[in-house]
Short mmCIF file of C-alpha atoms (C1' of nucleotides) in Angstrom, two decimals:
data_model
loop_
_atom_site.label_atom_id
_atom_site.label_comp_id
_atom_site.label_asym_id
_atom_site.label_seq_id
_atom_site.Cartn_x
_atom_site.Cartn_y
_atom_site.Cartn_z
CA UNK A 2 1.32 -21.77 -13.16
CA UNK A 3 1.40 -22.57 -16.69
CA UNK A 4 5.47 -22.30 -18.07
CA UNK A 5 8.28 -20.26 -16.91
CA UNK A 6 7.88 -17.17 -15.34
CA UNK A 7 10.56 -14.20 -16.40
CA UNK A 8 11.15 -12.98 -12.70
CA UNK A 9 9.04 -9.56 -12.90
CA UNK A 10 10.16 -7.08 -11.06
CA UNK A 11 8.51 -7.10 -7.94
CA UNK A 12 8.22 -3.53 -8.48
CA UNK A 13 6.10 -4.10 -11.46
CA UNK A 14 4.17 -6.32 -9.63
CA UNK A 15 2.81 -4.50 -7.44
CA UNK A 16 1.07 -2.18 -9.57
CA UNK A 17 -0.80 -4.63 -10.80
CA UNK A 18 -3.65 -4.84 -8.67
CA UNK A 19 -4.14 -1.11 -9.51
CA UNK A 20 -4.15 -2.12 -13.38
CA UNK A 21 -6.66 -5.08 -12.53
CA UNK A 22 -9.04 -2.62 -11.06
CA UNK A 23 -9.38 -0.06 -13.48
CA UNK A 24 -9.41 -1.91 -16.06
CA UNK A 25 -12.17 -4.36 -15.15
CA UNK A 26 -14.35 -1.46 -14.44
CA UNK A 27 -13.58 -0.19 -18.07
CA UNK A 28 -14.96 -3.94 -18.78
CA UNK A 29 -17.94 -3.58 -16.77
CA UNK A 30 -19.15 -0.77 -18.80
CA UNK A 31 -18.02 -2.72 -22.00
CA UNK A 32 -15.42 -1.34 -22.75
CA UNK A 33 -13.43 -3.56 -24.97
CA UNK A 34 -9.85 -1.56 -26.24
CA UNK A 35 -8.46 0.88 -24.00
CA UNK A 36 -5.57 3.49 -25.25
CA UNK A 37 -2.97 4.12 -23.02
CA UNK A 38 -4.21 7.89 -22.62
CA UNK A 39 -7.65 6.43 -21.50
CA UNK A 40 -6.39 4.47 -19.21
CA UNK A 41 -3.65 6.66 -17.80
CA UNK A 42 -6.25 9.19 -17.26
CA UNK A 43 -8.19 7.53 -15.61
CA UNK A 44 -5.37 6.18 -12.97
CA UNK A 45 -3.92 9.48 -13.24
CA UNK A 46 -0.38 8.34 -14.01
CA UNK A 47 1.50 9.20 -17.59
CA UNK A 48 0.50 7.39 -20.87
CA UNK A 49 4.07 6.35 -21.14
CA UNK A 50 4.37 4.64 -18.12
CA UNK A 51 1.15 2.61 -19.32
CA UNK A 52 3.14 1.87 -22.12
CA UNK A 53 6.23 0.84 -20.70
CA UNK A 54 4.61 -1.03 -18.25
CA UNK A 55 2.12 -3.43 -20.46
CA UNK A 56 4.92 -4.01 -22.82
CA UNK A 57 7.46 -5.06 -20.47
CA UNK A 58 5.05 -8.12 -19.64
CA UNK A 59 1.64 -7.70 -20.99
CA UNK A 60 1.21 -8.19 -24.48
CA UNK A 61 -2.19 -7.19 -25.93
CA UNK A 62 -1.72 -3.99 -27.62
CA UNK A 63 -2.45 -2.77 -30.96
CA UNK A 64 -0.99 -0.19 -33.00
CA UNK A 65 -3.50 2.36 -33.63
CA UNK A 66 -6.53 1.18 -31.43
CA UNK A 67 -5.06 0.36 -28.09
CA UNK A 68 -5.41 -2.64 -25.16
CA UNK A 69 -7.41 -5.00 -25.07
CA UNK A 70 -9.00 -4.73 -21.99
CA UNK A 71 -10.16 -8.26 -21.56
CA UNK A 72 -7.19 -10.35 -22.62
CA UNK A 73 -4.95 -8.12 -20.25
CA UNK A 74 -7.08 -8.92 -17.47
CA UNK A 75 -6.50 -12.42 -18.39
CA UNK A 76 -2.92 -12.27 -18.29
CA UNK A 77 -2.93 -10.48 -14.76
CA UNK A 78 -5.45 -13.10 -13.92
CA UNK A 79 -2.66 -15.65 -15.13
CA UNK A 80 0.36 -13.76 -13.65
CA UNK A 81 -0.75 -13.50 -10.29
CA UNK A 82 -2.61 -17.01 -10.48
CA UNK A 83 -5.76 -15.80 -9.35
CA UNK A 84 -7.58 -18.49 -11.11
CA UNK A 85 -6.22 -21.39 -8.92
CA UNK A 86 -8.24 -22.25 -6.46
CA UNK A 87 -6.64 -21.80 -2.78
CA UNK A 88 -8.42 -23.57 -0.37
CA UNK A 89 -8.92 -21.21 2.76
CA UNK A 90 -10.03 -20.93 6.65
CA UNK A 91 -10.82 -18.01 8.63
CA UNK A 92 -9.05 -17.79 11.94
CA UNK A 93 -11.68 -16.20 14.26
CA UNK A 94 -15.68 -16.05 13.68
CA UNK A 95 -16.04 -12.93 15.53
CA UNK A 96 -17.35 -9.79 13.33
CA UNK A 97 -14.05 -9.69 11.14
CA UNK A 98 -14.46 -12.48 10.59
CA UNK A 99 -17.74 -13.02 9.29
CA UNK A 100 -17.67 -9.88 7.39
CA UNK A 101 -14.14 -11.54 5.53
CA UNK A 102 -16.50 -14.37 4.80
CA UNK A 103 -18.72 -12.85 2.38
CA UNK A 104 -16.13 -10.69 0.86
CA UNK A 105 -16.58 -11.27 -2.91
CA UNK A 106 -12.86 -10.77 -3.46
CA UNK A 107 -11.83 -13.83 -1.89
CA UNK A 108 -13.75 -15.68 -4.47
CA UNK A 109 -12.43 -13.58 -7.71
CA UNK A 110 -8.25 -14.04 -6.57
CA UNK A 111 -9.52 -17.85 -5.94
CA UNK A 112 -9.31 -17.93 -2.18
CA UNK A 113 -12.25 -20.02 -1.23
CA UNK A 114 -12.96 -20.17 2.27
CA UNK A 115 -13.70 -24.11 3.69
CA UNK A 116 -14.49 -23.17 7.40
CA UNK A 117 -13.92 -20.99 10.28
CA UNK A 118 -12.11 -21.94 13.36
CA UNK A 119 -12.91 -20.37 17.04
CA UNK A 120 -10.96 -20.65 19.94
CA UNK A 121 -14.92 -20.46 21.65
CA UNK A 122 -15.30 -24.16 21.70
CA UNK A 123 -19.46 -22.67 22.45
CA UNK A 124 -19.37 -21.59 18.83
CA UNK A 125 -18.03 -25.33 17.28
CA UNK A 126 -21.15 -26.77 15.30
CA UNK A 127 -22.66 -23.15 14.07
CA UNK A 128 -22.95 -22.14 10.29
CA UNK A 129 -22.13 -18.56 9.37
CA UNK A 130 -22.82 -17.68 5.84
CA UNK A 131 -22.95 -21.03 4.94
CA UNK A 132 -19.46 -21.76 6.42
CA UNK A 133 -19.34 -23.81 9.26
CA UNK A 134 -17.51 -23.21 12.40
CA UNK A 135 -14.92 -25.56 13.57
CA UNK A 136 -13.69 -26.28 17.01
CA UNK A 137 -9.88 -25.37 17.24
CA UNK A 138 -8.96 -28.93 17.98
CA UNK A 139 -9.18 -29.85 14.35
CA UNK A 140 -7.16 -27.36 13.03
CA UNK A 141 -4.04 -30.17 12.46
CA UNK A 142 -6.64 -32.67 10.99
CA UNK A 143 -8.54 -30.70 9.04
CA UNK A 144 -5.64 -28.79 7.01
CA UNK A 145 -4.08 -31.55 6.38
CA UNK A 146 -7.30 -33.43 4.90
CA UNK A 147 -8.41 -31.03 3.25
CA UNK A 148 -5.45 -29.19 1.28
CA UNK A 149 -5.63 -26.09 3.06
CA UNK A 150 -3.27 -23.90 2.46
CA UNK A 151 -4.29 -19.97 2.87
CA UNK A 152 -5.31 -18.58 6.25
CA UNK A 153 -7.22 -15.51 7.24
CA UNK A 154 -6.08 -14.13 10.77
CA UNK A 155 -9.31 -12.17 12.03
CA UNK A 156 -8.50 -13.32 16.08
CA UNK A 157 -7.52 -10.83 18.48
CA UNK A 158 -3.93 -9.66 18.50
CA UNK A 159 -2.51 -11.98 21.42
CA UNK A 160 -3.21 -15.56 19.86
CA UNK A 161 -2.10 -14.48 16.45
CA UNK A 162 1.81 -15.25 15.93
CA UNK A 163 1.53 -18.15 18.01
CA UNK A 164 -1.87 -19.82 16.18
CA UNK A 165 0.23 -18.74 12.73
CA UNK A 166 3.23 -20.67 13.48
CA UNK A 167 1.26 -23.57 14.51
CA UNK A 168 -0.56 -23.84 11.35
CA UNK A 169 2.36 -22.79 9.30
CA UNK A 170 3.72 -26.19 10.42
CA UNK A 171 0.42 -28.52 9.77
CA UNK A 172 1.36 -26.92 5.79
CA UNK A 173 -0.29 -23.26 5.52
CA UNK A 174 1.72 -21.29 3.26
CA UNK A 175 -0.14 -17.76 2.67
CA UNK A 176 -1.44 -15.82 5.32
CA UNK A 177 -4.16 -12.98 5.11
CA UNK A 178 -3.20 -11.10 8.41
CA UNK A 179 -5.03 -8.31 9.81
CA UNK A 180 -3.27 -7.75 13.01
CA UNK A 181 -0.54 -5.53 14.10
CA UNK A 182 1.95 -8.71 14.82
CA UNK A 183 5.27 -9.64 13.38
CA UNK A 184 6.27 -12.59 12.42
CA UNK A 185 8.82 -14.50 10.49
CA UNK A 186 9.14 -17.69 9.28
CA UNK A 187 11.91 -19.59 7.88
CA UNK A 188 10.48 -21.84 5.10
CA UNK A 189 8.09 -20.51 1.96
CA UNK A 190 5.57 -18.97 3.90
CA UNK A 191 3.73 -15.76 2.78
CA UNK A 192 2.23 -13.32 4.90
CA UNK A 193 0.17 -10.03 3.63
CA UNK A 194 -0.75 -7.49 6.34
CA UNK A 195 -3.53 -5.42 5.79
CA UNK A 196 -2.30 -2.34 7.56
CA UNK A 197 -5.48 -0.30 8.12
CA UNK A 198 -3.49 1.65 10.67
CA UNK A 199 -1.49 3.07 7.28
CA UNK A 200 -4.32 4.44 5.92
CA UNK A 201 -5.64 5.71 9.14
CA UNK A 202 -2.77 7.88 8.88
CA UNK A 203 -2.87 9.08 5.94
CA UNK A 204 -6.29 9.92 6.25
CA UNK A 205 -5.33 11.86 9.52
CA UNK A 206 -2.47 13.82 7.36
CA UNK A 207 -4.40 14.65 4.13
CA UNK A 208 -6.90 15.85 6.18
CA UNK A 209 -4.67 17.84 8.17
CA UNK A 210 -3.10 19.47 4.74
CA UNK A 211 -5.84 20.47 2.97
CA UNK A 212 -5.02 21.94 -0.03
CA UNK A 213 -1.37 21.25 -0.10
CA UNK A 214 -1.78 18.01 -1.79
CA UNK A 215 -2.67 17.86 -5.72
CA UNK A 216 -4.05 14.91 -7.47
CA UNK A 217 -3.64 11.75 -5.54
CA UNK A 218 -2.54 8.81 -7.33
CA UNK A 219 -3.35 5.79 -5.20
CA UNK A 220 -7.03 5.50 -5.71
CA UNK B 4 -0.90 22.12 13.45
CA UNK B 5 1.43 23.66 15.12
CA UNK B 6 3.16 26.03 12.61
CA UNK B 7 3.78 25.88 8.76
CA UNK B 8 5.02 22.42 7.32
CA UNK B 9 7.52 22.20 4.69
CA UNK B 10 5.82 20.24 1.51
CA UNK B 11 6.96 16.86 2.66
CA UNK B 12 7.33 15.10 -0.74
CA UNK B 13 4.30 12.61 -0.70
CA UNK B 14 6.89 9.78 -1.07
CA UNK B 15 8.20 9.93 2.29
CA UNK B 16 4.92 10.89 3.91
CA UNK B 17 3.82 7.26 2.62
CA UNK B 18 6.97 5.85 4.55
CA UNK B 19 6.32 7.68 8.11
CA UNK B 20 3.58 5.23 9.00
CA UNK B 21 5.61 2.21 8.43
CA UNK B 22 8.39 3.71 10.50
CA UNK B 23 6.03 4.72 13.11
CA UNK B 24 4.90 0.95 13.56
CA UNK B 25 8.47 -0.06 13.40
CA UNK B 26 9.46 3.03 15.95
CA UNK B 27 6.55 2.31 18.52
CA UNK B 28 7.25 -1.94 18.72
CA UNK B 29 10.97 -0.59 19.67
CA UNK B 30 9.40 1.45 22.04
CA UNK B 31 7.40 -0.58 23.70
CA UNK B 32 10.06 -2.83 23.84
CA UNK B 33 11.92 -0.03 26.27
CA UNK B 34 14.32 1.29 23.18
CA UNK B 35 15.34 4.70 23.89
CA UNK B 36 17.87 5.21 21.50
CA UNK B 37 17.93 2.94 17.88
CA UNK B 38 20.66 3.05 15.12
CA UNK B 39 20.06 3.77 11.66
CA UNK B 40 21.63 0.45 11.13
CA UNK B 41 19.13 -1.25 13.72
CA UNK B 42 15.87 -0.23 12.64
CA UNK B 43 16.95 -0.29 9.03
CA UNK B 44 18.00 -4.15 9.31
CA UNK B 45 14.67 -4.57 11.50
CA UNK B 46 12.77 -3.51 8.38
CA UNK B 47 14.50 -4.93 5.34
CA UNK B 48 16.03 -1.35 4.02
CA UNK B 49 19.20 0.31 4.49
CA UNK B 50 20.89 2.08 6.64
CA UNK B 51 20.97 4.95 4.32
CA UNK B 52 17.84 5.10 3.58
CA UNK B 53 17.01 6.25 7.03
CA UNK B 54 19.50 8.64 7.96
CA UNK B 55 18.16 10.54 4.81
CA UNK B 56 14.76 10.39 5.59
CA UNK B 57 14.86 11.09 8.84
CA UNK B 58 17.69 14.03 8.05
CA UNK B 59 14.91 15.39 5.66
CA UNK B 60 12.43 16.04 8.00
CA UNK B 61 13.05 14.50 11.45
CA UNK B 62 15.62 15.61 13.43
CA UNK B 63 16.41 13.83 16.78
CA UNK B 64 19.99 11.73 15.91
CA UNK B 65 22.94 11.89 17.83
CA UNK B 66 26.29 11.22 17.20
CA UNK B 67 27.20 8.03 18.22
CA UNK B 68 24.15 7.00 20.00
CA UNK B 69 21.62 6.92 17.39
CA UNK B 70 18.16 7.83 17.35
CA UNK B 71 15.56 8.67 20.39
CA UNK B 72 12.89 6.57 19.15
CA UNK B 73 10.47 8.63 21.39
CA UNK B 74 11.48 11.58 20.07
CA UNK B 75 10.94 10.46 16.41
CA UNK B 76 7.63 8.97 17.37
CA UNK B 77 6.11 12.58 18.66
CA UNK B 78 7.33 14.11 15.58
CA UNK B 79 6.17 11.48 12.97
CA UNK B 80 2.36 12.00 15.13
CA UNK B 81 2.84 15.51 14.74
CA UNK B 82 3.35 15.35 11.38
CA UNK B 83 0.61 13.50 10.67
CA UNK B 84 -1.83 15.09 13.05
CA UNK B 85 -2.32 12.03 14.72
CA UNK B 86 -3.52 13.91 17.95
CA UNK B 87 -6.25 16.10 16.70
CA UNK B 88 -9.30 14.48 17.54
CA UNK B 89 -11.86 13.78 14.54
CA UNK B 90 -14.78 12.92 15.36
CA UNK B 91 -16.11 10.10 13.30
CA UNK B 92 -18.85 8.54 11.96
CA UNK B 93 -19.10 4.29 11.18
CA UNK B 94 -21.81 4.15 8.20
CA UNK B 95 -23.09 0.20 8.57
CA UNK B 96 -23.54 -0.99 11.74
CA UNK B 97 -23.08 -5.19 10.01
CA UNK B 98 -20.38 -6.96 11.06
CA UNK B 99 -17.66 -4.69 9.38
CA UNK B 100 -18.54 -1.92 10.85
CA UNK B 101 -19.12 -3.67 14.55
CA UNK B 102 -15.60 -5.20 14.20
CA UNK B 103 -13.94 -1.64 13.33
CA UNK B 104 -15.80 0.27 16.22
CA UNK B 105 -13.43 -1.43 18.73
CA UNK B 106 -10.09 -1.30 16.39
CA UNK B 107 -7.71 0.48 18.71
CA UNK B 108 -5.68 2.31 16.27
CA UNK B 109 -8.89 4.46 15.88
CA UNK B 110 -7.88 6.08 18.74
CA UNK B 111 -4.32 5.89 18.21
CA UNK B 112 -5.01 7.90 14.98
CA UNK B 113 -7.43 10.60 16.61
CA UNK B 114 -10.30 9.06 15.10
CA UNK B 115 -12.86 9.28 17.46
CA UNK B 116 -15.83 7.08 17.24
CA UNK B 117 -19.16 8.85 17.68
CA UNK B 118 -21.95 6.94 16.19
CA UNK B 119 -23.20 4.26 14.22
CA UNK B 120 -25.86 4.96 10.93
CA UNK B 121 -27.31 2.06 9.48
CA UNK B 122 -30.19 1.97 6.73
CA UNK B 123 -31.52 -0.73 8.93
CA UNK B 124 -34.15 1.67 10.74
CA UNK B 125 -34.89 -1.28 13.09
CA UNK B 126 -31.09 -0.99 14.39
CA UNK B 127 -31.46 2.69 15.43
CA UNK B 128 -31.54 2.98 18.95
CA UNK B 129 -29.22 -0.23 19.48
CA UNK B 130 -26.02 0.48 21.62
CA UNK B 131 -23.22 -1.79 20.20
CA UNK B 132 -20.06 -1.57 21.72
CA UNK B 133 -21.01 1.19 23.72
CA UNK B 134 -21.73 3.47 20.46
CA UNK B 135 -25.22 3.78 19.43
CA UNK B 136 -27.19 3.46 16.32
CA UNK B 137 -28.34 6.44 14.68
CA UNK B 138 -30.92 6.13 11.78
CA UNK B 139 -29.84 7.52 8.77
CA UNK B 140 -32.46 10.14 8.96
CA UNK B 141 -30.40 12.07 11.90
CA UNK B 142 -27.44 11.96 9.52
CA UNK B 143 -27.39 15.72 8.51
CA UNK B 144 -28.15 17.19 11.82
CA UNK B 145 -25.90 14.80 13.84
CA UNK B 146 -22.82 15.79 11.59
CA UNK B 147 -23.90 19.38 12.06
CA UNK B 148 -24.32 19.42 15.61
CA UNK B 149 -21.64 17.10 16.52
CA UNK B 150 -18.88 18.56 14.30
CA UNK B 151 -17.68 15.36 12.45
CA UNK B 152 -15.24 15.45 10.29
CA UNK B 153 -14.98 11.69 9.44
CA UNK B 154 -16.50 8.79 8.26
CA UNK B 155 -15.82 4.83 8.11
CA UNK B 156 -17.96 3.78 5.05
CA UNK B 157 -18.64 -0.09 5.55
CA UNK B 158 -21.68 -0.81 4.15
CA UNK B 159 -22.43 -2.56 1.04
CA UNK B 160 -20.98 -1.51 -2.29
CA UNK B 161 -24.37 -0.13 -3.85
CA UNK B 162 -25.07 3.08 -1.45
CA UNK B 163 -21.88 3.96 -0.80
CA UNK B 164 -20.69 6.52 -3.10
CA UNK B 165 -24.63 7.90 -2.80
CA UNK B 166 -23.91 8.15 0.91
CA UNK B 167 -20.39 9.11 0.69
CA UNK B 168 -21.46 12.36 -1.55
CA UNK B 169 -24.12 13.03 0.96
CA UNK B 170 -22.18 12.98 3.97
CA UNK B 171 -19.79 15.62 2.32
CA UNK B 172 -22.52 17.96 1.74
CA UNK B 173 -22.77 17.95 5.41
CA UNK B 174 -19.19 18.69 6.05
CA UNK B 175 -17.16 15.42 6.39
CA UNK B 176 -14.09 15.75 4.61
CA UNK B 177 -12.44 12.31 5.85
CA UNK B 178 -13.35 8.91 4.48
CA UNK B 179 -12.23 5.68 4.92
CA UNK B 180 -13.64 3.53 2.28
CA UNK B 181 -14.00 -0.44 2.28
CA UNK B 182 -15.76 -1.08 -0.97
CA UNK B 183 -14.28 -1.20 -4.28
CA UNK B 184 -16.12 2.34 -5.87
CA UNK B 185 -14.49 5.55 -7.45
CA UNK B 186 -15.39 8.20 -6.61
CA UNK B 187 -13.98 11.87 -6.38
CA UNK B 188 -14.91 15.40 -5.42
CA UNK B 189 -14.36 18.86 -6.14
CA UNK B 190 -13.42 20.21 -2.80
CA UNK B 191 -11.33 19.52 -0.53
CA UNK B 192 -12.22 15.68 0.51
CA UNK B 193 -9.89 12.66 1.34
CA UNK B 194 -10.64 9.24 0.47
CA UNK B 195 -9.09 6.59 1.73
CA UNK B 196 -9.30 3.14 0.70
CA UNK B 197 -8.39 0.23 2.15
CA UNK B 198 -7.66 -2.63 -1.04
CA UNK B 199 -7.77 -5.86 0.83
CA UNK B 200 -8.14 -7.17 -2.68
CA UNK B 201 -4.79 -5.40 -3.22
CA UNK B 202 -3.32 -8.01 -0.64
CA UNK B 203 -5.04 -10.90 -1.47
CA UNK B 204 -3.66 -10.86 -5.07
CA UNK B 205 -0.53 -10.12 -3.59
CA UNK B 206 -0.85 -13.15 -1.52
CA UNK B 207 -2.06 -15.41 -4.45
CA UNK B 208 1.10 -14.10 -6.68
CA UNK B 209 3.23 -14.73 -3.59
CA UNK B 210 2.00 -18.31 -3.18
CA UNK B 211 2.12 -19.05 -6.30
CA UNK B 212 5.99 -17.99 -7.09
CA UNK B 213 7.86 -19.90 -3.70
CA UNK B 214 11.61 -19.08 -3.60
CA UNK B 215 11.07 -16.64 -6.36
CA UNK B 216 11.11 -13.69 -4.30
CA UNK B 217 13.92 -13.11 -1.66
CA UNK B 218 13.05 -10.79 0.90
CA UNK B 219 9.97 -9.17 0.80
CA UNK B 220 10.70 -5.22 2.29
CA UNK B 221 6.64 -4.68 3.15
CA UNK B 222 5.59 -5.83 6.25
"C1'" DT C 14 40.79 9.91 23.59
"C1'" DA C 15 38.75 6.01 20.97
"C1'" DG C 16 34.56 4.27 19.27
"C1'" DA C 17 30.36 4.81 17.34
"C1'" DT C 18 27.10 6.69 14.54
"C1'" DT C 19 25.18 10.64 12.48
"C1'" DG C 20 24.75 14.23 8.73
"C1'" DT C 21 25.68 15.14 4.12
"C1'" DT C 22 27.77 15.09 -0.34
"C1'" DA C 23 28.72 12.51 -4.47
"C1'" DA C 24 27.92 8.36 -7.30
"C1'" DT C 25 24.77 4.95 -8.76
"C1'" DC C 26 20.88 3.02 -9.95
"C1'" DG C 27 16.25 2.66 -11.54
"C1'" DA C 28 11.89 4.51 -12.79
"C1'" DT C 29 9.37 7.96 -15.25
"C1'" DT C 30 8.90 10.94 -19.11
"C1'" DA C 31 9.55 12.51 -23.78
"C1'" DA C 32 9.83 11.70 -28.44
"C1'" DC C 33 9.24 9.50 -32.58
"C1'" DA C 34 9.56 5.81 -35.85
"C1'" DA C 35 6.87 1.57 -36.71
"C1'" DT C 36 2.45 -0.20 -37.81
"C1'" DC C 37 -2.30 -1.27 -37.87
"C1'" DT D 11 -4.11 6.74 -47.56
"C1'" DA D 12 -4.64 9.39 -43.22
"C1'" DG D 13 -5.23 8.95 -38.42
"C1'" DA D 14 -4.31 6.92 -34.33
"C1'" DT D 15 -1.77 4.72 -31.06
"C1'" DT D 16 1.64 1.40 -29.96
"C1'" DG D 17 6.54 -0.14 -29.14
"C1'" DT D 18 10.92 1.37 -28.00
"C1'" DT D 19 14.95 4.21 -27.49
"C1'" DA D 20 17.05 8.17 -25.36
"C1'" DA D 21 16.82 11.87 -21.85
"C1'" DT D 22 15.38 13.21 -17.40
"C1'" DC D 23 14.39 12.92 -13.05
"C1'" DG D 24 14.43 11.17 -8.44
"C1'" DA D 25 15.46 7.83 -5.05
"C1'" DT D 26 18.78 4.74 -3.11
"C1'" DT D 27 23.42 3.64 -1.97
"C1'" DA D 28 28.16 4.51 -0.83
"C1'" DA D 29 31.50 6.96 1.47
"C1'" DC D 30 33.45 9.77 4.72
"C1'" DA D 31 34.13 13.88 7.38
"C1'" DA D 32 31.85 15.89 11.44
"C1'" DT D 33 30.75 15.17 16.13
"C1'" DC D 34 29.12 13.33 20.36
#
DNA sequence: TAGATTGTTAATCGATTAACAATC
DNA sequence: TAGATTGTTAATCGATTAACAATC
């Protein structure tokens, strides 16, 4: 949001996430300067790469104490515009679903969820968690009204692609998709897969190499 | 398994599943053979990149033809054990845990689901999905007597890393772990976490940064 | 054989580490 | 000031790309 953005390398990017999380558990416990050792220890990467990361784009250290903890988070808060609200709607009440919907997450990157839709017309008119549950119908209208512009795919596999493209055009740009589907779209449209299948595998190969592996570095 | 492995560096290991969902769509799409230069313009990498990783450790190119995707498949399941069966555990029978009891990759992976344990004594008893409840009071004689070796953690934040250290008292080794909590072990145990808020910032950054990015190489 | 595509070596690029001077 | 830890440059390491000879 606010200014020009130097184009980060998406590379760097994507460890941030990992940076967010350790370091707002170091602010839980009140923790208010970090050193890079500290942290790196605790992520179980190399002080220097703290180092080189954080001053490539984050710029909170100080010479002889360390980061501060909070005003980092900030800026990651600021990079990855987590504080701009994103108004959101949940593809599918089924148990996904509903267990998406009170996902405190959501709330803390600024995805706030507005309703669910069903294909179940039955299911139109309920309230889950608060969140009502809208009859597939109004998906057209009620983007467009109401500014949405993030969807969560929890529906079975089959609909998927074909419900995505449809609201891509009514003016959804990010998708949250949980389903093993491809799908590509022309225009700015976003689409994160949350591949639980990947770390199904993993699972299946640590397990199957026990002792082989050393310290693991994605926590 | 079968035979000694090479140490795979842990770098490509974190590739194979991608390839494998890449591998098996082909597949199902009746590819026997695929080019280097196919699959790698399929996925956003190149060419290159997978003649040397599949040269490093999976070996079923030909000249001129390409790759049997089949072939390639078997080995990339072998490699990751994907056929062993482990039988598994779902820790919170809520609506997480109902949704993941019928996620087919489960199978896919070897995981096997055996029962449900929810704190919820009322729920014991309860079949859902055709897997029962178990109250948590069975938990140490269950995993005992039914040999598991895995466990889906999706209950709420505050018991799980109580339960977690439990349940590898009693012999699991294997966790997949929805709830943002460190913890680690001594012996040989394998945590796996799934960072949905990894994706949503992801997603938010996306969003927020149209036509910034070119192509994005994780699907 | 001609055409295609692998296997593999060498060259490039980028990320991680090491080291240390700058500074609070 | 002495101690600590950053900021930053240079050295290392590893992964990706390019190129082409080997081969089906």
């Amino acid at each position: 949001m606010s200014g020009q953005y130097r184009d980060y390398p998406k590379h760097l990017i994507r460890k941030l996430p990992r940076y967010y999380r350790y370091l707002n558990e170091q602010k839980q416990f009140g923790k208010e300067y970090i050193s890079s050792n500290e942290l790196a220890s605790l992520m179980g990467i190399s002080p220097s790469q703290v180092r080189q990361d954080f001053n490539r784009f984050l710029y909170n250290g100080y010479h002889g104490v360390g980061y501060n903890v909070s005003a980092i988070l900030e800026q990651i808060t600021e990079l990855l515009d987590l504080k701009t609200k994103k108004n959101t709607i949940i593809i599918g009440a089924g148990n996904l679903g509903q267990s998406l919907s009170n996902y405190d997450e959501l709330k803390n990157c600024g995805f706030e969820i507005k309703a669910f839709f069903d294909i179940n017309p039955r299911l139109a008119g309920a309230v889950i968690n608060g969140i009502k549950v809208c009859d597939m119908e109004w998906l057209e209208e009620y983007i467009k009204a109401e500014n949405i512009v993030a969807a969560i795919l929890a529906l079975p596999t089959e609909g998927t692609s074909e419900i995505a493209r449809k609201i891509s055009e009514y003016g959804v740009t990010m998708f949250l998709n949980f389903n093993p589907v491809f799908f590509e779209f022309e225009r700015d449209v976003f689409i994160e897969n949350v591949h639980i299948d990947d770390n199904l595998m993993m699972l299946s190969y640590k397990g199957a190499h026990k002792g082989a592996g050393e310290r693991d570095d994605e926590e």
